[in-house]
CSV table of C-alpha atoms in Angstrom, one decimal:
chain,number,residue,atom,x,y,z
A,1,MET,CA,-14.9,-7.4,38.6
A,2,THR,CA,-14.2,-4.6,35.9
A,3,THR,CA,-14.1,-5.1,32.3
A,4,LEU,CA,-11.3,-3.5,30.3
A,5,PRO,CA,-13.0,-1.2,27.6
A,6,ALA,CA,-12.5,-2.1,23.9
A,7,ILE,CA,-10.0,1.2,23.5
A,8,ARG,CA,-7.8,2.7,26.2
A,9,VAL,CA,-5.9,5.3,25.6
A,10,ARG,CA,-3.8,6.6,28.1
A,11,GLY,CA,-1.2,9.6,27.7
A,12,LEU,CA,-0.9,9.3,24.1
A,13,TRP,CA,1.4,11.7,22.6
A,14,LYS,CA,2.8,11.6,18.7
A,15,TYR,CA,5.0,13.9,17.2
A,16,PHE,CA,6.1,14.5,13.6
A,17,GLY,CA,9.5,16.3,14.3
A,18,HIS,CA,8.6,18.5,16.7
A,19,PHE,CA,5.0,19.0,15.8
A,20,ALA,CA,2.8,17.0,18.5
A,21,ALA,CA,-0.4,16.1,16.6
A,22,LEU,CA,-1.6,14.4,19.8
A,23,ARG,CA,-1.1,15.8,23.1
A,24,GLY,CA,-1.5,13.3,26.2
A,25,LEU,CA,-4.6,12.4,24.7
A,26,ASP,CA,-6.7,9.8,27.1
A,27,LEU,CA,-9.6,7.8,25.8
A,28,ASP,CA,-12.1,4.9,26.7
A,29,VAL,CA,-14.5,3.5,24.7
A,30,GLU,CA,-16.6,0.5,25.9
A,31,ALA,CA,-17.1,-2.7,23.8
A,32,GLY,CA,-20.0,-2.6,21.4
A,33,ARG,CA,-20.1,1.3,21.6
A,34,PHE,CA,-20.4,3.9,18.9
A,35,LEU,CA,-18.2,6.7,19.6
A,36,THR,CA,-18.2,10.1,17.1
A,37,ILE,CA,-15.2,12.5,17.3
A,38,PHE,CA,-15.5,15.7,16.4
A,39,GLY,CA,-13.0,18.0,15.4
A,40,PRO,CA,-11.8,20.7,13.0
A,41,ASN,CA,-9.2,20.3,10.6
A,42,GLY,CA,-5.6,19.8,12.1
A,43,ALA,CA,-7.3,18.5,15.5
A,44,GLY,CA,-5.4,15.1,15.2
A,45,LYS,CA,-8.3,13.1,14.5
A,46,THR,CA,-6.7,11.2,11.7
A,47,THR,CA,-3.5,10.6,13.7
A,48,LEU,CA,-5.4,9.3,16.4
A,49,MET,CA,-7.1,6.8,14.2
A,50,LYS,CA,-4.0,5.5,12.4
A,51,VAL,CA,-2.6,4.8,16.1
A,52,LEU,CA,-5.8,3.1,17.0
A,53,SER,CA,-6.0,1.0,13.9
A,54,THR,CA,-2.0,0.1,14.1
A,55,GLN,CA,-1.0,2.2,11.2
A,56,SER,CA,1.2,4.4,13.2
A,57,GLY,CA,2.9,3.9,16.5
A,58,ALA,CA,2.7,6.1,19.4
A,59,SER,CA,5.4,8.5,20.6
A,60,GLU,CA,4.8,8.2,24.1
A,61,GLY,CA,1.6,6.7,26.1
A,62,SER,CA,-0.1,3.2,26.1
A,63,VAL,CA,-2.6,2.3,23.5
A,64,VAL,CA,-4.5,-1.0,24.3
A,65,VAL,CA,-7.1,-2.2,21.9
A,66,GLY,CA,-9.1,-5.4,21.7
A,67,GLY,CA,-7.4,-6.1,24.8
A,68,VAL,CA,-4.0,-5.9,23.0
A,69,GLU,CA,-1.4,-3.4,23.9
A,70,LEU,CA,0.1,-1.4,20.7
A,71,PRO,CA,2.3,-1.7,18.8
A,72,ARG,CA,3.2,-4.9,20.5
A,73,GLY,CA,0.2,-7.0,19.5
A,74,ALA,CA,-0.4,-4.5,16.3
A,75,GLY,CA,-0.3,-8.3,14.1
A,76,GLU,CA,-2.7,-10.0,16.3
A,77,LEU,CA,-4.9,-6.9,16.4
A,78,ARG,CA,-5.2,-6.4,12.2
A,79,ARG,CA,-7.3,-9.5,12.1
A,80,ARG,CA,-9.8,-7.8,14.3
A,81,ILE,CA,-10.2,-4.3,12.8
A,82,GLY,CA,-11.9,-2.9,9.7
A,83,VAL,CA,-10.6,0.5,8.8
A,84,ILE,CA,-13.0,2.7,6.6
A,85,SER,CA,-10.8,6.0,5.7
A,86,HIS,CA,-11.9,8.8,3.1
A,87,ASN,CA,-8.9,6.7,0.8
A,88,THR,CA,-10.5,3.7,-0.1
A,89,TYR,CA,-7.6,1.3,-0.4
A,90,LEU,CA,-9.2,-0.2,-3.5
A,91,TYR,CA,-7.2,-1.0,-6.8
A,92,PRO,CA,-8.7,1.0,-10.0
A,93,GLN,CA,-7.7,-1.7,-12.4
A,94,LEU,CA,-9.5,-4.7,-10.5
A,95,SER,CA,-12.9,-4.9,-10.6
A,96,ALA,CA,-15.0,-4.8,-7.4
A,97,TYR,CA,-15.4,-8.6,-7.1
A,98,GLU,CA,-11.4,-9.0,-7.4
A,99,ASN,CA,-10.9,-6.3,-4.9
A,100,LEU,CA,-12.7,-8.2,-2.5
A,101,VAL,CA,-11.2,-11.4,-3.3
A,102,PHE,CA,-7.7,-10.3,-3.2
A,103,TYR,CA,-8.1,-8.9,0.4
A,104,GLY,CA,-10.1,-12.0,1.6
A,105,ARG,CA,-7.1,-13.7,0.3
A,106,MET,CA,-4.9,-11.6,2.6
A,107,TYR,CA,-6.8,-11.9,5.7
A,108,GLN,CA,-7.9,-16.1,4.7
A,109,VAL,CA,-11.4,-15.5,4.8
A,110,PRO,CA,-13.2,-19.1,4.7
A,111,ASP,CA,-15.7,-19.1,1.8
A,112,LEU,CA,-14.3,-16.5,0.1
A,113,ARG,CA,-16.3,-16.5,-3.0
A,114,ASP,CA,-19.7,-16.6,-1.1
A,115,ARG,CA,-18.9,-14.1,1.6
A,116,ALA,CA,-17.7,-11.8,-1.2
A,117,MET,CA,-20.8,-12.1,-3.2
A,118,SER,CA,-22.8,-11.4,0.1
A,119,LEU,CA,-21.3,-8.3,0.9
A,120,LEU,CA,-21.8,-6.9,-2.7
A,121,GLU,CA,-25.1,-7.9,-2.5
A,122,GLU,CA,-25.1,-5.6,1.0
A,123,VAL,CA,-23.5,-2.6,-0.4
A,124,GLY,CA,-25.8,-3.2,-3.7
A,125,LEU,CA,-22.8,-3.5,-6.1
A,126,VAL,CA,-24.1,-6.8,-7.3
A,127,GLY,CA,-24.9,-5.4,-10.9
A,128,ARG,CA,-21.2,-3.9,-11.1
A,129,MET,CA,-19.4,-6.7,-9.2
A,130,ASP,CA,-17.2,-7.3,-12.8
A,131,ASP,CA,-16.5,-3.6,-13.4
A,132,ARG,CA,-13.1,-2.1,-13.0
A,133,VAL,CA,-13.2,0.4,-9.7
A,134,ALA,CA,-11.7,2.9,-11.9
A,135,THR,CA,-15.2,3.2,-13.9
A,136,PHE,CA,-16.8,3.7,-10.2
A,137,SER,CA,-18.3,7.1,-8.7
A,138,ARG,CA,-17.0,8.2,-5.5
A,139,GLY,CA,-19.8,6.7,-3.5
A,140,MET,CA,-19.6,3.6,-5.2
A,141,GLU,CA,-16.1,3.2,-4.0
A,142,GLN,CA,-16.8,4.1,-0.6
A,143,ARG,CA,-19.4,1.5,-0.6
A,144,LEU,CA,-17.2,-1.2,-2.1
A,145,SER,CA,-14.5,0.1,0.8
A,146,ILE,CA,-17.3,-0.8,3.3
A,147,ALA,CA,-17.7,-4.3,1.9
A,148,ARG,CA,-13.8,-4.5,2.0
A,149,ALA,CA,-13.8,-3.7,5.8
A,150,LEU,CA,-16.4,-6.1,6.6
A,151,LEU,CA,-14.8,-9.3,4.8
A,152,HIS,CA,-13.3,-10.5,7.9
A,153,GLN,CA,-16.0,-9.6,10.0
A,154,PRO,CA,-14.1,-7.4,12.6
A,155,ASP,CA,-15.1,-6.5,16.0
A,156,LEU,CA,-13.8,-3.1,15.8
A,157,MET,CA,-14.4,-0.6,13.0
A,158,PHE,CA,-12.5,3.0,12.7
A,159,LEU,CA,-14.0,5.3,10.3
A,160,ASP,CA,-11.9,8.1,9.6
A,161,GLU,CA,-14.0,10.7,7.8
A,162,PRO,CA,-16.0,8.5,5.3
A,163,TYR,CA,-18.3,11.2,4.3
A,164,THR,CA,-15.6,13.0,2.6
A,165,GLY,CA,-16.4,13.7,-1.2
A,166,LEU,CA,-19.9,12.1,-1.1
A,167,ASP,CA,-22.9,13.9,-2.5
A,168,GLN,CA,-26.0,13.8,-0.3
A,169,HIS,CA,-27.6,10.6,-2.0
A,170,ALA,CA,-24.0,8.8,-1.5
A,171,SER,CA,-24.0,10.0,2.0
A,172,ARG,CA,-27.5,8.6,2.7
A,173,MET,CA,-26.4,5.1,1.1
A,174,LEU,CA,-23.3,5.5,3.3
A,175,ARG,CA,-25.4,6.0,6.4
A,176,ASP,CA,-27.7,3.4,5.8
A,177,VAL,CA,-25.1,0.8,5.4
A,178,LEU,CA,-23.3,2.1,8.5
A,179,GLU,CA,-26.3,1.8,10.8
A,180,THR,CA,-26.4,-1.9,9.8
A,181,LEU,CA,-23.2,-2.2,11.3
A,182,HIS,CA,-24.0,-0.7,14.6
A,183,THR,CA,-25.6,-3.8,16.1
A,184,GLY,CA,-24.1,-3.4,19.7
A,185,GLU,CA,-21.8,-6.4,19.0
A,186,ARG,CA,-19.2,-4.1,17.4
A,187,THR,CA,-17.1,-1.1,18.7
A,188,ILE,CA,-17.0,1.7,16.3
A,189,VAL,CA,-15.0,5.0,16.5
A,190,LEU,CA,-16.1,7.5,13.7
A,191,THR,CA,-14.4,10.8,13.0
A,192,THR,CA,-16.0,13.7,11.3
A,193,HIS,CA,-15.9,17.3,11.2
A,194,ASN,CA,-19.8,17.0,9.6
A,195,LEU,CA,-21.8,17.4,13.0
A,196,GLU,CA,-25.4,16.4,11.5
A,197,GLN,CA,-24.2,13.3,10.3
A,198,GLY,CA,-21.7,12.2,13.1
A,199,LEU,CA,-24.5,12.6,16.0
A,200,GLU,CA,-26.7,10.5,13.6
A,201,MET,CA,-26.1,7.2,15.2
A,202,CYS,CA,-23.5,7.2,17.8
A,203,ASP,CA,-23.9,6.1,21.7
A,204,ASP,CA,-21.1,8.7,22.4
A,205,VAL,CA,-19.7,12.0,21.6
A,206,ALA,CA,-16.4,13.5,21.9
A,207,ILE,CA,-14.6,16.6,20.6
A,208,GLN,CA,-11.0,16.7,19.7
A,209,VAL,CA,-9.3,19.8,19.3
A,210,ARG,CA,-5.6,20.2,19.0
A,211,GLY,CA,-4.4,16.9,19.8
A,212,ARG,CA,-6.5,16.5,23.2
A,213,MET,CA,-10.3,15.3,23.9
A,214,VAL,CA,-11.8,18.1,25.3
A,215,TYR,CA,-15.3,17.2,25.7
A,216,ARG,CA,-17.1,13.4,26.3
A,217,GLU,CA,-20.5,12.4,26.4
A,218,PRO,CA,-23.1,10.0,26.1
A,219,ILE,CA,-25.8,11.2,23.2
A,220,GLU,CA,-28.4,10.9,25.7
A,221,SER,CA,-27.0,13.8,27.8
A,222,VAL,CA,-26.2,15.7,24.5
A,223,ASP,CA,-28.7,18.4,23.4
A,224,ARG,CA,-28.6,17.9,20.1
A,225,ALA,CA,-30.4,21.4,19.1
A,226,SER,CA,-27.3,23.3,21.0
A,227,PHE,CA,-24.5,20.8,20.1
A,228,GLU,CA,-23.3,22.8,17.5
A,229,GLN,CA,-22.8,25.8,19.6
A,230,THR,CA,-21.3,23.7,22.4
A,231,TYR,CA,-18.7,22.3,19.7
A,232,PHE,CA,-17.9,26.0,18.7
A,233,ASP,CA,-17.5,26.8,22.3
A,234,TYR,CA,-14.9,24.3,22.6
A,235,VAL,CA,-13.2,24.9,19.4
A,236,GLY,CA,-12.9,28.7,20.1
A,237,LYS,CA,-11.8,28.4,23.3
A,238,GLU,CA,-8.8,25.8,22.4
A,239,PHE,CA,-7.7,28.1,19.8
A,240,ARG,CA,-7.5,30.9,22.0
A,241,TRP,CA,-5.9,29.2,24.8
A,242,ASP,CA,-3.0,28.3,22.0
A,243,SER,CA,-3.0,31.9,20.4
B,1,MET,CA,-3.1,-20.0,2.8
B,2,GLY,CA,0.3,-20.0,3.6
B,3,PHE,CA,3.0,-17.6,3.0
B,4,LEU,CA,4.1,-17.7,-0.6
B,5,SER,CA,0.5,-18.2,-1.4
B,6,ARG,CA,-0.3,-15.0,-0.2
B,7,SER,CA,2.8,-13.2,-1.6
B,8,TRP,CA,1.8,-14.7,-5.1
B,9,ALA,CA,-1.7,-13.2,-4.5
B,10,ILE,CA,0.0,-9.8,-4.3
B,11,ALA,CA,1.9,-10.6,-7.5
B,12,GLN,CA,-1.0,-11.9,-9.3
B,13,LYS,CA,-3.0,-8.6,-8.5
B,14,ASP,CA,0.0,-6.6,-9.8
B,15,ILE,CA,0.0,-8.9,-13.0
B,16,VAL,CA,-3.6,-8.5,-13.6
B,17,ALA,CA,-3.8,-4.7,-13.4
B,18,GLU,CA,-0.6,-4.5,-15.5
B,19,LEU,CA,-2.1,-6.9,-18.2
B,20,ARG,CA,-5.2,-4.4,-18.1
B,21,THR,CA,-3.0,-1.2,-18.5
B,22,ARG,CA,0.0,-2.4,-19.8
B,23,GLU,CA,1.8,0.8,-18.7
B,24,THR,CA,4.6,-1.0,-17.1
B,25,VAL,CA,6.2,-3.5,-19.3
B,26,ILE,CA,5.7,-1.5,-22.5
B,27,SER,CA,6.9,1.7,-21.5
B,28,MET,CA,10.2,-0.4,-20.3
B,29,LEU,CA,10.2,-2.2,-23.5
B,30,LEU,CA,10.0,1.2,-25.7
B,31,PHE,CA,12.9,2.5,-23.4
B,32,GLY,CA,15.0,-0.7,-23.3
B,33,PHE,CA,14.6,-0.5,-27.6
B,34,LEU,CA,15.4,2.9,-27.4
B,35,VAL,CA,18.5,2.6,-25.7
B,36,ILE,CA,19.8,0.0,-27.8
B,37,LEU,CA,18.7,1.7,-31.0
B,38,ILE,CA,20.4,4.8,-29.8
B,39,PHE,CA,23.9,2.9,-28.8
B,40,ASN,CA,23.7,0.9,-32.5
B,41,PHE,CA,23.8,4.5,-33.9
B,42,GLY,CA,26.7,5.6,-32.1
B,43,ILE,CA,28.9,2.5,-32.5
B,44,GLU,CA,30.9,2.7,-35.7
B,45,PRO,CA,29.9,-0.8,-38.0
B,46,GLY,CA,32.7,-3.1,-38.1
B,47,LEU,CA,34.6,-2.0,-35.1
B,48,ARG,CA,37.1,-4.1,-34.0
B,49,GLU,CA,36.1,-3.7,-30.3
B,50,GLU,CA,32.3,-4.5,-31.2
B,51,ASN,CA,32.2,-7.4,-29.0
B,52,LEU,CA,33.8,-5.9,-25.9
B,53,VAL,CA,30.8,-3.0,-25.8
B,54,LYS,CA,28.0,-5.2,-26.8
B,55,PRO,CA,27.2,-6.5,-23.1
B,56,GLY,CA,27.5,-3.1,-21.8
B,57,VAL,CA,25.4,-1.7,-24.5
B,58,LEU,CA,22.8,-4.7,-23.5
B,59,TRP,CA,23.0,-4.3,-19.8
B,60,ALA,CA,22.7,-0.2,-19.9
B,61,ALA,CA,19.4,-0.9,-21.9
B,62,PHE,CA,18.2,-3.4,-18.9
B,63,THR,CA,19.0,-0.9,-16.1
B,64,PHE,CA,17.6,2.0,-17.6
B,65,ALA,CA,14.5,0.1,-18.5
B,66,GLY,CA,14.2,-1.5,-15.2
B,67,ILE,CA,14.2,1.3,-13.2
B,68,LEU,CA,11.0,2.7,-15.5
B,69,GLY,CA,9.3,-0.7,-13.9
B,70,LEU,CA,10.3,-0.4,-10.2
B,71,ASN,CA,9.3,3.5,-10.2
B,72,ARG,CA,6.0,2.0,-10.8
B,73,SER,CA,6.0,-0.5,-8.8
B,74,PHE,CA,5.1,1.1,-5.5
B,75,ALA,CA,3.6,4.2,-7.0
B,76,GLN,CA,0.6,2.2,-8.0
B,77,GLU,CA,0.3,1.2,-4.3
B,78,LYS,CA,-0.1,5.3,-3.4
B,79,GLU,CA,-3.3,5.6,-5.5
B,80,ASN,CA,-6.4,5.4,-3.0
B,81,ASP,CA,-3.5,4.7,-0.8
B,82,CYS,CA,-3.6,1.1,-1.2
B,83,LEU,CA,-0.2,0.4,0.5
B,84,GLN,CA,-2.1,1.4,3.8
B,85,GLY,CA,-4.7,-1.4,3.1
B,86,LEU,CA,-2.0,-3.7,2.2
B,87,LEU,CA,0.1,-2.9,5.5
B,88,LEU,CA,-3.5,-3.3,7.6
B,89,CYS,CA,-3.7,-6.7,6.5
B,90,PRO,CA,-2.5,-9.5,8.9
B,91,VAL,CA,0.5,-10.5,6.7
B,92,ASP,CA,4.0,-10.4,7.9
B,93,ARG,CA,5.8,-7.6,6.5
B,94,ALA,CA,7.7,-10.1,4.7
B,95,VAL,CA,4.6,-11.4,2.4
B,96,ILE,CA,4.0,-8.1,1.0
B,97,TYR,CA,7.8,-7.3,-0.2
B,98,LEU,CA,8.0,-10.9,-1.5
B,99,GLY,CA,4.6,-10.4,-3.6
B,100,LYS,CA,6.2,-6.9,-4.8
B,101,PHE,CA,9.2,-8.3,-5.6
B,102,PHE,CA,7.9,-11.5,-7.7
B,103,GLY,CA,5.7,-9.1,-9.6
B,104,ASN,CA,8.5,-6.5,-10.4
B,105,LEU,CA,10.5,-10.0,-11.0
B,106,VAL,CA,8.1,-11.1,-13.9
B,107,PHE,CA,8.2,-7.7,-15.3
B,108,THR,CA,11.8,-7.3,-15.5
B,109,ALA,CA,12.7,-10.9,-16.7
B,110,ILE,CA,10.1,-10.6,-19.7
B,111,MET,CA,11.6,-6.8,-20.4
B,112,GLY,CA,15.3,-8.7,-20.2
B,113,VAL,CA,14.6,-11.4,-22.4
B,114,VAL,CA,12.3,-9.3,-25.2
B,115,VAL,CA,15.0,-6.7,-25.2
B,116,PHE,CA,18.0,-9.3,-25.6
B,117,ILE,CA,16.0,-10.7,-28.6
B,118,PHE,CA,15.7,-7.1,-30.0
B,119,PHE,CA,19.8,-6.7,-29.0
B,120,SER,CA,20.5,-10.3,-30.9
B,121,VAL,CA,18.9,-8.8,-34.0
B,122,LEU,CA,20.4,-5.7,-34.2
B,123,TYR,CA,23.8,-6.9,-33.5
B,124,ASN,CA,23.8,-9.7,-35.2
B,125,VAL,CA,24.0,-12.4,-32.0
B,126,ASP,CA,23.4,-16.0,-32.8
B,127,LEU,CA,20.3,-16.3,-30.8
B,128,VAL,CA,19.7,-19.8,-31.1
B,129,GLY,CA,23.1,-20.6,-29.2
B,130,ALA,CA,22.7,-17.8,-26.9
B,131,LEU,CA,19.1,-17.6,-26.0
B,132,LEU,CA,19.1,-20.3,-23.1
B,133,PRO,CA,22.6,-19.0,-21.3
B,134,MET,CA,21.2,-15.5,-21.7
B,135,VAL,CA,18.3,-16.2,-20.2
B,136,LEU,CA,19.8,-17.6,-17.4
B,137,ILE,CA,21.9,-14.6,-16.7
B,138,LEU,CA,18.9,-12.3,-17.5
B,139,LEU,CA,16.9,-14.2,-15.1
B,140,LEU,CA,19.7,-14.1,-12.1
B,141,ALA,CA,20.1,-10.5,-12.8
B,142,SER,CA,16.8,-9.9,-12.4
B,143,VAL,CA,16.3,-11.7,-9.1
B,144,GLY,CA,19.4,-9.2,-8.1
B,145,PHE,CA,17.9,-6.1,-9.7
B,146,SER,CA,14.4,-6.6,-8.4
B,147,SER,CA,15.6,-7.4,-5.2
B,148,VAL,CA,17.0,-4.4,-4.1
B,149,GLY,CA,14.9,-2.3,-6.6
B,150,THR,CA,11.5,-3.3,-5.1
B,151,LEU,CA,13.3,-2.4,-1.4
B,152,PHE,CA,14.8,1.3,-2.5
B,153,SER,CA,11.2,1.7,-4.5
B,154,SER,CA,9.3,1.2,-1.2
B,155,VAL,CA,12.0,4.0,0.4
B,156,SER,CA,11.1,6.3,-2.6
B,157,VAL,CA,7.8,6.1,-3.2
B,158,GLY,CA,6.2,8.7,-0.7
B,159,LEU,CA,9.0,11.6,-1.9
B,160,LYS,CA,8.3,13.8,-4.6
B,161,THR,CA,11.7,13.3,-6.1
B,162,ARG,CA,11.0,9.4,-6.4
B,163,ASP,CA,12.4,8.9,-10.0
B,164,VAL,CA,15.7,10.8,-9.4
B,165,LEU,CA,16.2,9.2,-6.2
B,166,LEU,CA,15.4,5.3,-6.9
B,167,SER,CA,18.4,5.5,-9.7
B,168,ILE,CA,20.6,7.3,-7.2
B,169,LEU,CA,19.7,4.8,-4.3
B,170,LEU,CA,19.8,1.9,-7.1
B,171,PHE,CA,22.7,2.3,-9.4
B,172,PRO,CA,25.4,2.1,-6.8
B,173,VAL,CA,24.4,-0.9,-5.2
B,174,MET,CA,23.5,-2.5,-8.2
B,175,VAL,CA,27.3,-2.4,-10.0
B,176,PRO,CA,28.2,-5.9,-9.0
B,177,VAL,CA,24.9,-7.2,-10.9
B,178,ILE,CA,25.7,-5.2,-13.7
B,179,LEU,CA,29.2,-6.0,-13.9
B,180,ALA,CA,28.8,-9.8,-13.1
B,181,ALA,CA,26.2,-9.9,-15.9
B,182,ALA,CA,28.2,-8.0,-18.6
B,183,LYS,CA,31.0,-10.3,-17.8
B,184,SER,CA,29.2,-13.5,-18.1
B,185,SER,CA,27.2,-12.5,-20.9
B,186,ALA,CA,30.1,-11.4,-22.8
B,187,ARG,CA,31.7,-15.0,-22.5
B,188,VAL,CA,28.3,-16.3,-24.2
B,189,LEU,CA,28.2,-13.8,-26.7
B,190,ASP,CA,31.5,-14.5,-27.4
B,191,GLY,CA,30.3,-18.2,-28.1
B,192,ASP,CA,32.6,-19.7,-25.0
B,193,GLY,CA,29.3,-21.0,-23.1
B,194,LEU,CA,28.5,-20.4,-19.7
B,195,GLY,CA,31.2,-22.6,-18.2
B,196,ALA,CA,33.7,-19.6,-19.1
B,197,GLY,CA,31.7,-17.0,-16.9
B,198,SER,CA,31.0,-19.4,-14.1
B,199,LEU,CA,32.7,-17.2,-11.3
B,200,TRP,CA,30.8,-14.1,-12.3
B,201,LEU,CA,27.8,-16.3,-12.4
B,202,GLY,CA,28.7,-17.4,-9.2
B,203,LEU,CA,28.7,-13.7,-7.8
B,204,LEU,CA,25.4,-13.3,-9.2
B,205,VAL,CA,24.0,-16.0,-7.3
B,206,VAL,CA,25.4,-14.8,-4.0
B,207,TYR,CA,24.3,-11.4,-4.6
B,208,ASP,CA,20.8,-12.5,-5.3
B,209,VAL,CA,20.7,-14.7,-2.0
B,210,VAL,CA,22.2,-12.1,0.2
B,211,PHE,CA,20.4,-8.9,-1.0
B,212,LEU,CA,17.0,-10.9,-0.9
B,213,ALA,CA,17.4,-11.9,2.2
B,214,ILE,CA,18.8,-8.4,3.6
B,215,SER,CA,15.6,-6.8,1.5
B,216,VAL,CA,13.2,-9.3,3.4
B,217,MET,CA,14.7,-8.2,6.9
B,218,VAL,CA,14.4,-4.3,6.5
B,219,PHE,CA,11.8,-3.8,4.5
B,220,ASP,CA,9.7,-3.6,7.5
B,221,TYR,CA,11.5,-0.4,8.5
B,222,THR,CA,11.0,0.9,5.1
B,223,VAL,CA,7.3,1.3,5.5
B,224,GLU,CA,6.4,1.9,8.9
B,225,GLU,CA,5.3,5.1,9.8
């Protein structure tokens, strides 16, 4: 008996007016795997993440996430997904704790206060829990954003360029927190154009260029030393095809 | 936690943020005071038709000041892309609409009552006799104003010209509210009481119910990508 992957996308097209951001994209992600999608700016990575995380609808094609067909089951799926983006979705005028409690109420998280406190501890922000998010550094905001995304214990995580704007120290802290998420019980999809950070924790590697997946391999069969060349070969080839 | 309590959580979040920044209500109040003051300079003292003009002044101030609050309502959800964070929550879109509506209603009603008190001082209105009926009219008008205003604010928030667009969209639809509120408050300010303007009050109630229901139903389409 074959089990359905956690994410199955077939023939996905997404148009913005006449512009096709995704062009017949296919994707399978097995449950519990960590997939990193690399791609240059304008490859459609964020558009793909928005479709997978119910924020945007497909123009054509089928999208099944966590066994739920989108967009029909979007409401049901939202209980099970966590999204971390370069935008933090945090209210600057509320404190770190208030932000978590607010989102926890939206997700109807049981034992909310305890859950919020334990997450604040996990991301190292207990000491700043009563401070307004407006006073936080970019790195602290992103750590709090991780806590927000984990409040309802999602089994699917979508991380869209989470390292954007972080300095090296903050990136390192974020990486440590992300490592704790990669337990094999959660399916994780990360998009980035930073090769070094993207290769660190993943199980599978994909390259997306101009709205299509052009490369997909398990990390074991990827030669890290030469991956940069592989990446530029694919990116360059795609640009030549389209020119 | 039910439908309404989650809506209230959204409104509560807006109120807490406002209590900290005091950006919205203060600017609404100042603008409302200025409109009343400017009209006061423009109207000749002892004018025979002053009673006919007064309600118009009050409701012009209410509408212009109210627009400022509505413009801020969804604009603050754009900071850090919080609107997407809200839309990702497993809640019905109506919960989000009603949460934003409740927040706008609180700010608009507070502005309306304070602006009326300022107005009554400047235009020599019997505050004790008029306050309760006027609060009722202001509340009903605030419901109509906030229901349609919240919807249009969500439509215009992503646009560069949102300030202008919101006014252009909102004012024509608000005509029945302003008309009914001005007519019923004219009766109250004349000392006739609420009963004399009951027909207009009825129109306000019908408008509130109809437009709140329509706004709840169509909000989903305004926020979907």
